[in-house]
Every structure is written in structure tokens, then in C-alpha cells.
mmCIF file of N, CA and C in Angstrom:
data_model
loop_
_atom_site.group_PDB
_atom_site.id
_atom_site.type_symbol
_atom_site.label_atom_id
_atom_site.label_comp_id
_atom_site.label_asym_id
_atom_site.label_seq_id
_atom_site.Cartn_x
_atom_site.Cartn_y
_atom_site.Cartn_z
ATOM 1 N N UNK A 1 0.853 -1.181 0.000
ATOM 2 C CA UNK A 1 0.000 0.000 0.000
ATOM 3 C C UNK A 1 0.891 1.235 0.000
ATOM 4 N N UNK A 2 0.551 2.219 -1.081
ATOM 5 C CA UNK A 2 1.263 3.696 -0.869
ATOM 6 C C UNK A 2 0.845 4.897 -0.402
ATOM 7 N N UNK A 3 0.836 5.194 1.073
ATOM 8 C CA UNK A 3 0.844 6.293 1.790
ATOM 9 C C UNK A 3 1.021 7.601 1.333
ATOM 10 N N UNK A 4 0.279 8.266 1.166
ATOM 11 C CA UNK A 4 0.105 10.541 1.037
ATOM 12 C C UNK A 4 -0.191 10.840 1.827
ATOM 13 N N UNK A 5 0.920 11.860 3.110
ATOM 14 C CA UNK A 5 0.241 12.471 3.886
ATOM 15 C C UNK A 5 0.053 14.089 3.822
ATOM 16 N N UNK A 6 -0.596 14.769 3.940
ATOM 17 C CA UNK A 6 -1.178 16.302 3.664
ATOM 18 C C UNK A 6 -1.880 16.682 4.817
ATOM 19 N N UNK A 7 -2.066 18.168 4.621
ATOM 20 C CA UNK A 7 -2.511 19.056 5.413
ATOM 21 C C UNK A 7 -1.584 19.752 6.521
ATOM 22 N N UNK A 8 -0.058 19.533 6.349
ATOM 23 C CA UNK A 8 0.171 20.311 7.125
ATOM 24 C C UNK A 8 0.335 21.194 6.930
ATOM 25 N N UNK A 9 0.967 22.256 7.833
ATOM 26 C CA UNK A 9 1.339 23.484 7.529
ATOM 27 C C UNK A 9 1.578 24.866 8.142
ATOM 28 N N UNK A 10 1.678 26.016 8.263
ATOM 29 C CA UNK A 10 2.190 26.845 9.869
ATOM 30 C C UNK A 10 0.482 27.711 10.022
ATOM 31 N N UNK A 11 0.106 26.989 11.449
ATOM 32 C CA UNK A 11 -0.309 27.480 12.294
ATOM 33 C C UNK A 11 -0.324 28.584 14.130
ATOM 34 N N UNK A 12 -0.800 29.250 14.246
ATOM 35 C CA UNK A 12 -0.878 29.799 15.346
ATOM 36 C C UNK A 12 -1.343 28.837 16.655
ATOM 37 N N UNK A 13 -0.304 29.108 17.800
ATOM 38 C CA UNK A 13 -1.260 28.364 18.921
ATOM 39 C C UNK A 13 -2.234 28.378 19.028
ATOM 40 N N UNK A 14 -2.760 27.495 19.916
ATOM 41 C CA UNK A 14 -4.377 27.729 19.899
ATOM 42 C C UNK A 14 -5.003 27.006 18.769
ATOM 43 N N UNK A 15 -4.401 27.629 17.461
ATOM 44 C CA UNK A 15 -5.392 27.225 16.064
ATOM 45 C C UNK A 15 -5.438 25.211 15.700
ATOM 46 N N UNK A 16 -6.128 25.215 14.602
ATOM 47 C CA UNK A 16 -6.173 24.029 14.418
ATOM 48 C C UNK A 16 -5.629 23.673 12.780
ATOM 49 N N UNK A 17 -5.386 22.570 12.699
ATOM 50 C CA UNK A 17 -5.495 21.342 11.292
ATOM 51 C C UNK A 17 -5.460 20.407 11.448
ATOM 52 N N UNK A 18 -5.955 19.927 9.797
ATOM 53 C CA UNK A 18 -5.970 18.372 9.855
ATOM 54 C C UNK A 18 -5.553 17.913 9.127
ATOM 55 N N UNK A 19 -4.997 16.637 9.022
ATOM 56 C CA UNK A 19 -4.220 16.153 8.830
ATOM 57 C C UNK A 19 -5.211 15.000 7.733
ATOM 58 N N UNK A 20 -4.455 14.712 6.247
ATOM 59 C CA UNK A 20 -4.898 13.358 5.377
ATOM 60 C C UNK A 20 -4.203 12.456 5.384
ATOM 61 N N UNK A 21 -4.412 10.940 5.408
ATOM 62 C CA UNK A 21 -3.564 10.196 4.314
ATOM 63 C C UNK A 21 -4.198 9.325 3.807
ATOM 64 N N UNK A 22 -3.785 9.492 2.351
ATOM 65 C CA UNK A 22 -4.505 8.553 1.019
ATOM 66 C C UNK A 22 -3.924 7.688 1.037
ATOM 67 N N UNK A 23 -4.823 6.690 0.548
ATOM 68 C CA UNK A 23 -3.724 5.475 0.607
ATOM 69 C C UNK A 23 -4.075 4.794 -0.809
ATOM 70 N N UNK A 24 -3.419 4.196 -1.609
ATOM 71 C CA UNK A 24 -3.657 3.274 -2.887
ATOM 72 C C UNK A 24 -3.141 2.254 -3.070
ATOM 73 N N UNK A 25 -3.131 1.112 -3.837
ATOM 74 C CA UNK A 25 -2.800 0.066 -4.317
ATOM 75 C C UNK A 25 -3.180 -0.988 -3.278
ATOM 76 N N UNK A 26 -3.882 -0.768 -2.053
ATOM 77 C CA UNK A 26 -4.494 -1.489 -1.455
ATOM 78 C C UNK A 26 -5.678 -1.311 -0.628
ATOM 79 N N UNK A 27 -6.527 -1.830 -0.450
ATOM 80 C CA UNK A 27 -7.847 -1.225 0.655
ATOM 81 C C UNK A 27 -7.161 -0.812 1.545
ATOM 82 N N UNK A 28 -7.562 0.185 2.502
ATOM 83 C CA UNK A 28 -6.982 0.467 3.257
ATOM 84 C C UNK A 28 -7.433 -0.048 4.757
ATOM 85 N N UNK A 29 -8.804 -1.007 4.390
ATOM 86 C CA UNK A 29 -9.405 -1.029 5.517
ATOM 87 C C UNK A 29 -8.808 -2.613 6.171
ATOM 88 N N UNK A 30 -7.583 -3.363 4.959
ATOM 89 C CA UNK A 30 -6.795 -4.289 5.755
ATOM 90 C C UNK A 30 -5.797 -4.136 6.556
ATOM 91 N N UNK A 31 -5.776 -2.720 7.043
ATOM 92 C CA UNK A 31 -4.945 -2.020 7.745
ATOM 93 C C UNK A 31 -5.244 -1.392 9.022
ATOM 94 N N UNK A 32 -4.589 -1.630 10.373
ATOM 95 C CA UNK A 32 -4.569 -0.394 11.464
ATOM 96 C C UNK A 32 -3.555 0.459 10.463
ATOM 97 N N UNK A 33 -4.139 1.452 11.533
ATOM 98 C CA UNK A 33 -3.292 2.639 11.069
ATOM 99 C C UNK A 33 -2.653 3.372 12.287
ATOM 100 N N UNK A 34 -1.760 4.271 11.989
ATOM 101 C CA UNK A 34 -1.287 5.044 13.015
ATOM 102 C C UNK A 34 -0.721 6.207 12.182
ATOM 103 N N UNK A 35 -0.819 7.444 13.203
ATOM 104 C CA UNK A 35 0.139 8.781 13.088
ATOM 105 C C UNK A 35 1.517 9.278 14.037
ATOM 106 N N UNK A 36 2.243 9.186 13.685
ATOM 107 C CA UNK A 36 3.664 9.387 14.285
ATOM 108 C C UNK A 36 4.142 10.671 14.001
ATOM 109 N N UNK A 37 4.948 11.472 14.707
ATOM 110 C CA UNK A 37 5.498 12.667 14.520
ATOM 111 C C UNK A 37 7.032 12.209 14.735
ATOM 112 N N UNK A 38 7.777 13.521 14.148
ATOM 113 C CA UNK A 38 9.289 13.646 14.343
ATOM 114 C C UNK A 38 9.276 15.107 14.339
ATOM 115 N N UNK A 39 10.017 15.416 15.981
ATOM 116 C CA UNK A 39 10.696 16.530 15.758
ATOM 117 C C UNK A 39 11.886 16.503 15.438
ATOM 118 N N UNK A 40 12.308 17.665 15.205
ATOM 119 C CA UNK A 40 14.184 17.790 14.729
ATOM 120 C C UNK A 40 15.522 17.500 15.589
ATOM 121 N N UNK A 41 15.768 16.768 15.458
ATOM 122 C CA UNK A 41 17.097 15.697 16.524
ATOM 123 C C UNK A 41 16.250 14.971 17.085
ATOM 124 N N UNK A 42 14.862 14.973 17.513
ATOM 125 C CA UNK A 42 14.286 13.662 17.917
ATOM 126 C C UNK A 42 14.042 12.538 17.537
ATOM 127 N N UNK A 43 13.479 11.558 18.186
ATOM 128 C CA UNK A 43 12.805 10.023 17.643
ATOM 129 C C UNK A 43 12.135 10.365 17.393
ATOM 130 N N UNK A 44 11.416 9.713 16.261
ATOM 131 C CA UNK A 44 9.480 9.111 15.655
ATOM 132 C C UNK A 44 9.203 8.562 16.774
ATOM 133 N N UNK A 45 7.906 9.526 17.027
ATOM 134 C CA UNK A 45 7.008 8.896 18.185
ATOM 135 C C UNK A 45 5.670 8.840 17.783
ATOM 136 N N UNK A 46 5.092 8.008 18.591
ATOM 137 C CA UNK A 46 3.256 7.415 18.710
ATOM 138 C C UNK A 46 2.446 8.902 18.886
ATOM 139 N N UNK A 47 1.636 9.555 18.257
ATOM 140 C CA UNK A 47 0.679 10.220 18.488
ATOM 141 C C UNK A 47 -0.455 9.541 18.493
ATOM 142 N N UNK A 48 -0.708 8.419 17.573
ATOM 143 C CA UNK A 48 -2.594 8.563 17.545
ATOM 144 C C UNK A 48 -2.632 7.155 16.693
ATOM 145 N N UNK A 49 -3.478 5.575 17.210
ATOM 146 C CA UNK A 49 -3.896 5.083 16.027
ATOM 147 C C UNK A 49 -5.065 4.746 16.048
ATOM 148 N N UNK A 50 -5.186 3.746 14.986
ATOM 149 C CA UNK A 50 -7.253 3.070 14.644
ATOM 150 C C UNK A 50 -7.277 2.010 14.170
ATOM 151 N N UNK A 51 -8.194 1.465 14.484
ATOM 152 C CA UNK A 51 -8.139 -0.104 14.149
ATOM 153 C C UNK A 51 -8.692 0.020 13.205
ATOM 154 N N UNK A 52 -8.694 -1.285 12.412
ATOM 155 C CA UNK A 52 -8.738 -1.582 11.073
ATOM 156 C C UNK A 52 -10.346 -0.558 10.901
ATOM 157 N N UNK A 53 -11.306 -0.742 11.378
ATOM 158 C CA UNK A 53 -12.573 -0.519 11.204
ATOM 159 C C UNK A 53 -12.678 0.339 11.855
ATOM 160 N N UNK A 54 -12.239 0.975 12.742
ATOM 161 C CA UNK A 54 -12.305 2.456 13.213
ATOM 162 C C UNK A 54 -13.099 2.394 14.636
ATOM 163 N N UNK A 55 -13.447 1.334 15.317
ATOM 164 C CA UNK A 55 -13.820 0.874 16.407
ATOM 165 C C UNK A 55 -12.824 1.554 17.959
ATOM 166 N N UNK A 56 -11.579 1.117 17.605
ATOM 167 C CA UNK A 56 -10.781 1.338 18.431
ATOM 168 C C UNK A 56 -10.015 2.785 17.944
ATOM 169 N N UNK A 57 -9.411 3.446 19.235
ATOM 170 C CA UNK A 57 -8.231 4.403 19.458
ATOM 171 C C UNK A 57 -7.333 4.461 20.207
ATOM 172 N N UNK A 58 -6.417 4.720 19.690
ATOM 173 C CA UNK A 58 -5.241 5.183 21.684
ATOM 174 C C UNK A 58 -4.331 6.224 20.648
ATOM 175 N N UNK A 59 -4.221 7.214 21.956
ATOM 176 C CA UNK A 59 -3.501 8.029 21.940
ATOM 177 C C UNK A 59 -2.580 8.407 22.631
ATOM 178 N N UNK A 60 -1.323 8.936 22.107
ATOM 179 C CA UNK A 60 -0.241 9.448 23.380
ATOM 180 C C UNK A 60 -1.230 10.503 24.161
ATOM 181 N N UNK A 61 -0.299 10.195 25.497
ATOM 182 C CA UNK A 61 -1.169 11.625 26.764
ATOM 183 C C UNK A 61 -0.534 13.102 26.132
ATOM 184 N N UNK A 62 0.160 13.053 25.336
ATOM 185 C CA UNK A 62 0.545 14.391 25.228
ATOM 186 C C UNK A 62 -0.673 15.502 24.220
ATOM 187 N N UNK A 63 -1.630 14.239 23.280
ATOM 188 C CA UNK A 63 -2.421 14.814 22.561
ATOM 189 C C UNK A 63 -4.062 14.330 22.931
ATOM 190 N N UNK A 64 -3.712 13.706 24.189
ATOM 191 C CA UNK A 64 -5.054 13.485 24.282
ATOM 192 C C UNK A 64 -6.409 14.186 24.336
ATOM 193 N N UNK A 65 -7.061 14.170 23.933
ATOM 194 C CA UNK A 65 -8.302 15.666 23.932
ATOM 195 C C UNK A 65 -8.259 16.330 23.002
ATOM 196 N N UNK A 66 -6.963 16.907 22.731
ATOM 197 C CA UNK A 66 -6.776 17.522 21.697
ATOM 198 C C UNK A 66 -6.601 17.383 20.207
ATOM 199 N N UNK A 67 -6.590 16.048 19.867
ATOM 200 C CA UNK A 67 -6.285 15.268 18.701
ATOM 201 C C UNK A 67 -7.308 14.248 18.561
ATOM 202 N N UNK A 68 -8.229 14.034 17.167
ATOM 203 C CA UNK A 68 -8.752 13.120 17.011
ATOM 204 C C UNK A 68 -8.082 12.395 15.476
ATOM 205 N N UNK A 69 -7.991 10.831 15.679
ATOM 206 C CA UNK A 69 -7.909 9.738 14.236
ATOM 207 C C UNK A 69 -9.269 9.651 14.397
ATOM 208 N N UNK A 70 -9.158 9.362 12.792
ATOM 209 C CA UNK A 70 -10.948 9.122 12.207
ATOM 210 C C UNK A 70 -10.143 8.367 10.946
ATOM 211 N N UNK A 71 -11.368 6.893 10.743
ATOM 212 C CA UNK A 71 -10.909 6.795 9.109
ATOM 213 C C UNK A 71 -12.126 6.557 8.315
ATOM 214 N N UNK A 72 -12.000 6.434 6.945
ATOM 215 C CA UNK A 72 -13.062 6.401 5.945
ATOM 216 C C UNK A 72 -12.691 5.245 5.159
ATOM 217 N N UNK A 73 -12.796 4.391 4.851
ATOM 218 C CA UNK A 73 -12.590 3.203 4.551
ATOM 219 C C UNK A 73 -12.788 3.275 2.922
ATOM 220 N N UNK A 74 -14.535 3.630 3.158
ATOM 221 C CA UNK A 74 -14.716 3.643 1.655
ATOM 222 C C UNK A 74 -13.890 4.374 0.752
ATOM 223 N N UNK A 75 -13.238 5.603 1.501
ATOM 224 C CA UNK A 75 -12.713 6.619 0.655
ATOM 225 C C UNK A 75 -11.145 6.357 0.855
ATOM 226 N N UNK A 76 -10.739 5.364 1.445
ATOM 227 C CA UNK A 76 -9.450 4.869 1.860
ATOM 228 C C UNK A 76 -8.454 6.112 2.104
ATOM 229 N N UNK A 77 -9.203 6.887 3.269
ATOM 230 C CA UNK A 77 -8.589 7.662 4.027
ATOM 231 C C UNK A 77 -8.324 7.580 5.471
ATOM 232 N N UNK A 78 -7.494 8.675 6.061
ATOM 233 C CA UNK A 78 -7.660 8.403 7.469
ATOM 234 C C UNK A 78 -6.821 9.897 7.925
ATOM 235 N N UNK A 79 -7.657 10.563 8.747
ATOM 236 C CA UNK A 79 -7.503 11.912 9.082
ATOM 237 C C UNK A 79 -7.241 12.041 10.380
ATOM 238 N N UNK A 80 -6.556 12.893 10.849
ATOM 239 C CA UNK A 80 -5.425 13.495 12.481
ATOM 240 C C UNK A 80 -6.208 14.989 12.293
ATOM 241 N N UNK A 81 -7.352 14.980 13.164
ATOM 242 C CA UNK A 81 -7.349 16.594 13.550
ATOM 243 C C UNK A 81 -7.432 16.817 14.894
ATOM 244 N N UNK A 82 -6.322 17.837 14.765
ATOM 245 C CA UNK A 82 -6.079 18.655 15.626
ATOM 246 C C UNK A 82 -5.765 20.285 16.049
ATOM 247 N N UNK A 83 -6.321 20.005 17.437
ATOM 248 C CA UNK A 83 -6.739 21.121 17.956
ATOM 249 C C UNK A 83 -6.359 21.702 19.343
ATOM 250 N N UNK A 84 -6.457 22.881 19.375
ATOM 251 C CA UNK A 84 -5.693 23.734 20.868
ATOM 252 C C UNK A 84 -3.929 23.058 20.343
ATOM 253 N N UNK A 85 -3.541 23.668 19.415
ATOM 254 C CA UNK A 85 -2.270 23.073 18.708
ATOM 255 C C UNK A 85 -1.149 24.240 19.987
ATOM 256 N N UNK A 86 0.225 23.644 20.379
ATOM 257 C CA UNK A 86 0.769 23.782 21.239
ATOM 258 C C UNK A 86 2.142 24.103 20.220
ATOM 259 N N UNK A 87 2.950 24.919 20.632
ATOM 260 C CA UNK A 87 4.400 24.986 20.004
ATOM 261 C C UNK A 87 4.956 23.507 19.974
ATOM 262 N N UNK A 88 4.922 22.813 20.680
ATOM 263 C CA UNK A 88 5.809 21.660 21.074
ATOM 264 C C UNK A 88 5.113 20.484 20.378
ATOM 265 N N UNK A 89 3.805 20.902 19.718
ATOM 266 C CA UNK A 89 3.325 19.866 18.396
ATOM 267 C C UNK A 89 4.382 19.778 17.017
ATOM 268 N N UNK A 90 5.224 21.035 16.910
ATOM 269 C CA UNK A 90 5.282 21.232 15.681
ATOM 270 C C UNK A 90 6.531 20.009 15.610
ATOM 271 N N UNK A 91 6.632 19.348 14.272
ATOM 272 C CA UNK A 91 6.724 18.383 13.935
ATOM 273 C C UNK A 91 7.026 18.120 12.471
ATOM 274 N N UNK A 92 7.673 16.620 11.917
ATOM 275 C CA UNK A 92 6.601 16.135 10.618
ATOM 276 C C UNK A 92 5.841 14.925 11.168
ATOM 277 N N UNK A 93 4.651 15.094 10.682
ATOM 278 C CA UNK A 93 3.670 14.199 10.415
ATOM 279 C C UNK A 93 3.750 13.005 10.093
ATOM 280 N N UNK A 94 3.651 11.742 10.572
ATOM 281 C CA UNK A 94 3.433 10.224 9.376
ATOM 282 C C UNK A 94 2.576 9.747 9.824
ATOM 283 N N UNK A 95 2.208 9.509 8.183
ATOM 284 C CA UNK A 95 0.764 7.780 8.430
ATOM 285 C C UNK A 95 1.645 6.828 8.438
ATOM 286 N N UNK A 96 1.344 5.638 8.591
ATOM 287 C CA UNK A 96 2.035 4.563 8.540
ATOM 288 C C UNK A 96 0.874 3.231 8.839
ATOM 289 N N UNK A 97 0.254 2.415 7.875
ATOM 290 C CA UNK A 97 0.197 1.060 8.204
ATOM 291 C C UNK A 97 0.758 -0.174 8.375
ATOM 292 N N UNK A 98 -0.298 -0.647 9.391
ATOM 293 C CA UNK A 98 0.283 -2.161 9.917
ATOM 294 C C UNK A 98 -1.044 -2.910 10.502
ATOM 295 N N UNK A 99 -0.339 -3.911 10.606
ATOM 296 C CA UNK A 99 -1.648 -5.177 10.810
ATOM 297 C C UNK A 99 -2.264 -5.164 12.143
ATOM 298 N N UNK A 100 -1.514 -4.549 12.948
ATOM 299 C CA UNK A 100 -2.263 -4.107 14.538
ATOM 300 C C UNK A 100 -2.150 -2.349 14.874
ATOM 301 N N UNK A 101 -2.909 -2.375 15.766
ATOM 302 C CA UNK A 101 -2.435 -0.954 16.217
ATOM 303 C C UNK A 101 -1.468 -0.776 17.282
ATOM 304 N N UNK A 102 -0.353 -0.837 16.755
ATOM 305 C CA UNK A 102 0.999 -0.662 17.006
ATOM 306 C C UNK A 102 1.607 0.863 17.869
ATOM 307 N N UNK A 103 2.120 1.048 18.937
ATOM 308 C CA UNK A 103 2.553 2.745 18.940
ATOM 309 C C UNK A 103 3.942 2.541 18.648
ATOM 310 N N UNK A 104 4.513 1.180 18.398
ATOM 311 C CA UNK A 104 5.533 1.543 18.133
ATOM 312 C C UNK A 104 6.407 1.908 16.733
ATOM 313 N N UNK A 105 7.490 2.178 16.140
ATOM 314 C CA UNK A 105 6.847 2.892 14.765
ATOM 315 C C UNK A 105 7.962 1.587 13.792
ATOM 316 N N UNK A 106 8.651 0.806 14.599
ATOM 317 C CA UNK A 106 9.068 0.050 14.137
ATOM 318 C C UNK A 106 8.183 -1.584 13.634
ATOM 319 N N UNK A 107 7.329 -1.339 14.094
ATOM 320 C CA UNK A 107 5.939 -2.248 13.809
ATOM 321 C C UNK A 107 5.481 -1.891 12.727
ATOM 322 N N UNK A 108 5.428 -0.940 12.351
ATOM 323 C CA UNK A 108 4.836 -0.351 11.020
ATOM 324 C C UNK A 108 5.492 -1.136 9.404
ATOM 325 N N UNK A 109 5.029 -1.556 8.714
ATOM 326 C CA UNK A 109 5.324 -1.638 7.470
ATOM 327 C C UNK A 109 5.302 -0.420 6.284
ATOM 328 N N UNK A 110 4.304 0.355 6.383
ATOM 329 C CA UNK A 110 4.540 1.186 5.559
ATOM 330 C C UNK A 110 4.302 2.501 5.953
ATOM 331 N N UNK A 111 4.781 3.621 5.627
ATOM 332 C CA UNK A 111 5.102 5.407 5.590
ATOM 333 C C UNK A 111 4.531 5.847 4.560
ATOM 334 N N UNK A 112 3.760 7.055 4.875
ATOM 335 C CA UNK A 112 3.896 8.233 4.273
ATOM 336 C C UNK A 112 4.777 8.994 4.162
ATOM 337 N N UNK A 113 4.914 10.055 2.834
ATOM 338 C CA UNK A 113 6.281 10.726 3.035
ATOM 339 C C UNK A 113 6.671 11.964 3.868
ATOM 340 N N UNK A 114 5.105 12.353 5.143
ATOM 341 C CA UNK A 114 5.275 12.767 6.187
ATOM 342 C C UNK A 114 4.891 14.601 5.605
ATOM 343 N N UNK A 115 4.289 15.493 6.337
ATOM 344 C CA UNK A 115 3.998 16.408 6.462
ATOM 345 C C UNK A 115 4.206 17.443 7.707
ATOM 346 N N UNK A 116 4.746 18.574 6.998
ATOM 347 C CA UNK A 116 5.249 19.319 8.421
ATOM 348 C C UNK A 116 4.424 20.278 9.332
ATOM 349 N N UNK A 117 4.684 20.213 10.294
ATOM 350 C CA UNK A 117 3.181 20.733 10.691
ATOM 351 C C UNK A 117 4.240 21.817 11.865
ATOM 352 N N UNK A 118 3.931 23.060 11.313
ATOM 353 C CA UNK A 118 4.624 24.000 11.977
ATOM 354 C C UNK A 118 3.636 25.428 13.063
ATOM 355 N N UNK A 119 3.499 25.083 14.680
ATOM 356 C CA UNK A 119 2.921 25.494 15.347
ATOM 357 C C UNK A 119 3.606 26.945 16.131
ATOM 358 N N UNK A 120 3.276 28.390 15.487
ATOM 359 C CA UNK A 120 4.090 28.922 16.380
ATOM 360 C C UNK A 120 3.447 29.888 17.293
ATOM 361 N N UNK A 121 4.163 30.285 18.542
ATOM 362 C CA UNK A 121 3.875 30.343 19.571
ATOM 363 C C UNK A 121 3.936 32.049 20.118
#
């Protein structure tokens, strides 16, 4: 499956976006999914995933409340919005599927090519 992720881009604290990723060459709904961030000199970390059918969630505590995954199956999407955005969000973005909902990012089989999501303060 090949991962597009979009919507980022520079926001004000406080403000919001959301986040896409398309997915093709496979349903997407044989997939958990997850969203991972990277800041700059940091690790890829767990923000947000969904089970195959959109039943389940978990989120890191750092975005909890403030961040919702949602997916669309039919439209073989799956969207990160977020909100009350914090300086210390800013980031790049990844989708990434895998066969469970994984936070870890080495579980993942496949990436998006990640979107930057720039929060300033």
C-alpha cells in the first residue's frame, strides 16, 4: 500500500489542522493505522492510532483531547485533527500502516512521506 500524507502546515497556537492520508494500491481497511510525529534531533514517536474498522483508538497523553484519528474506509482515508495546537506539536507528520495498532513505529510496514506541521507560539 502507498501512503500521502497532507494538510500540514504553519499554524498559530491555539489554532487548528488536519491532517490526510490517502492510501492506494491497497484497501486500506486491511490495515490499522497510526500517526507518528518527528521533531528535529528527535525520535518518531506514537501520536494517535485506529483499528482496522475504526472501532478502536489510543492516543499518546501528550495529545489526548486535543487530537482526534478518524478513518473512511470507503474513501481509503484516514484523518489526524487537531486542535488547541501547542508549540511543542510542531513536527513532521506520518501515516504509517500495519496489521495491529501498534505505537511503536518500528511495527509499522509502511510510511507516508510525512507532512510538516509548523505550530508557532
Amino acid at each position: 500500500v502507498q501512503l500521502q500524507a497532507s494538510g500540514g502546515g504553519l499554524v498559530q497556537a491555539g489554532g487548528s489542522l488536519r491532517l490526510s492520508c490517502a492510501a492506494s494500491g491497497r484497501t486500506l481497511s486491511s490495515y490499522s493505522m497510526g500517526w507518528f510525529r518527528q521533531a528535529p534531533g528527535k525520535e518518531r514517536t506514537f501520536v494517535a492510532t485506529i483499528s482496522k474498522t475504526g472501532v478502536a483508538t489510543n492516543y499518546a497523553d501528550s495529545v489526548k483531547g486535543r487530537f482526534t484519528i478518524s478513518r473512511d474506509n470507503a474513501k481509503n482515508t484516514v484523518l489526524l485533527q487537531m486542535n488547541s495546537l501547542l508549540a511543542e506539536d510542531t513536527a513532521v507528520y506520518y501515516c504509517a500502516a500495519s496489521q495491529a495498532s501498534y505505537v511503536r513505529p518500528a511495527q509499522y510496514n509502511y510510511w507516508g512521506q510525512g507532512t510538516q506541521v509548523t505550530v508557532s507560539s
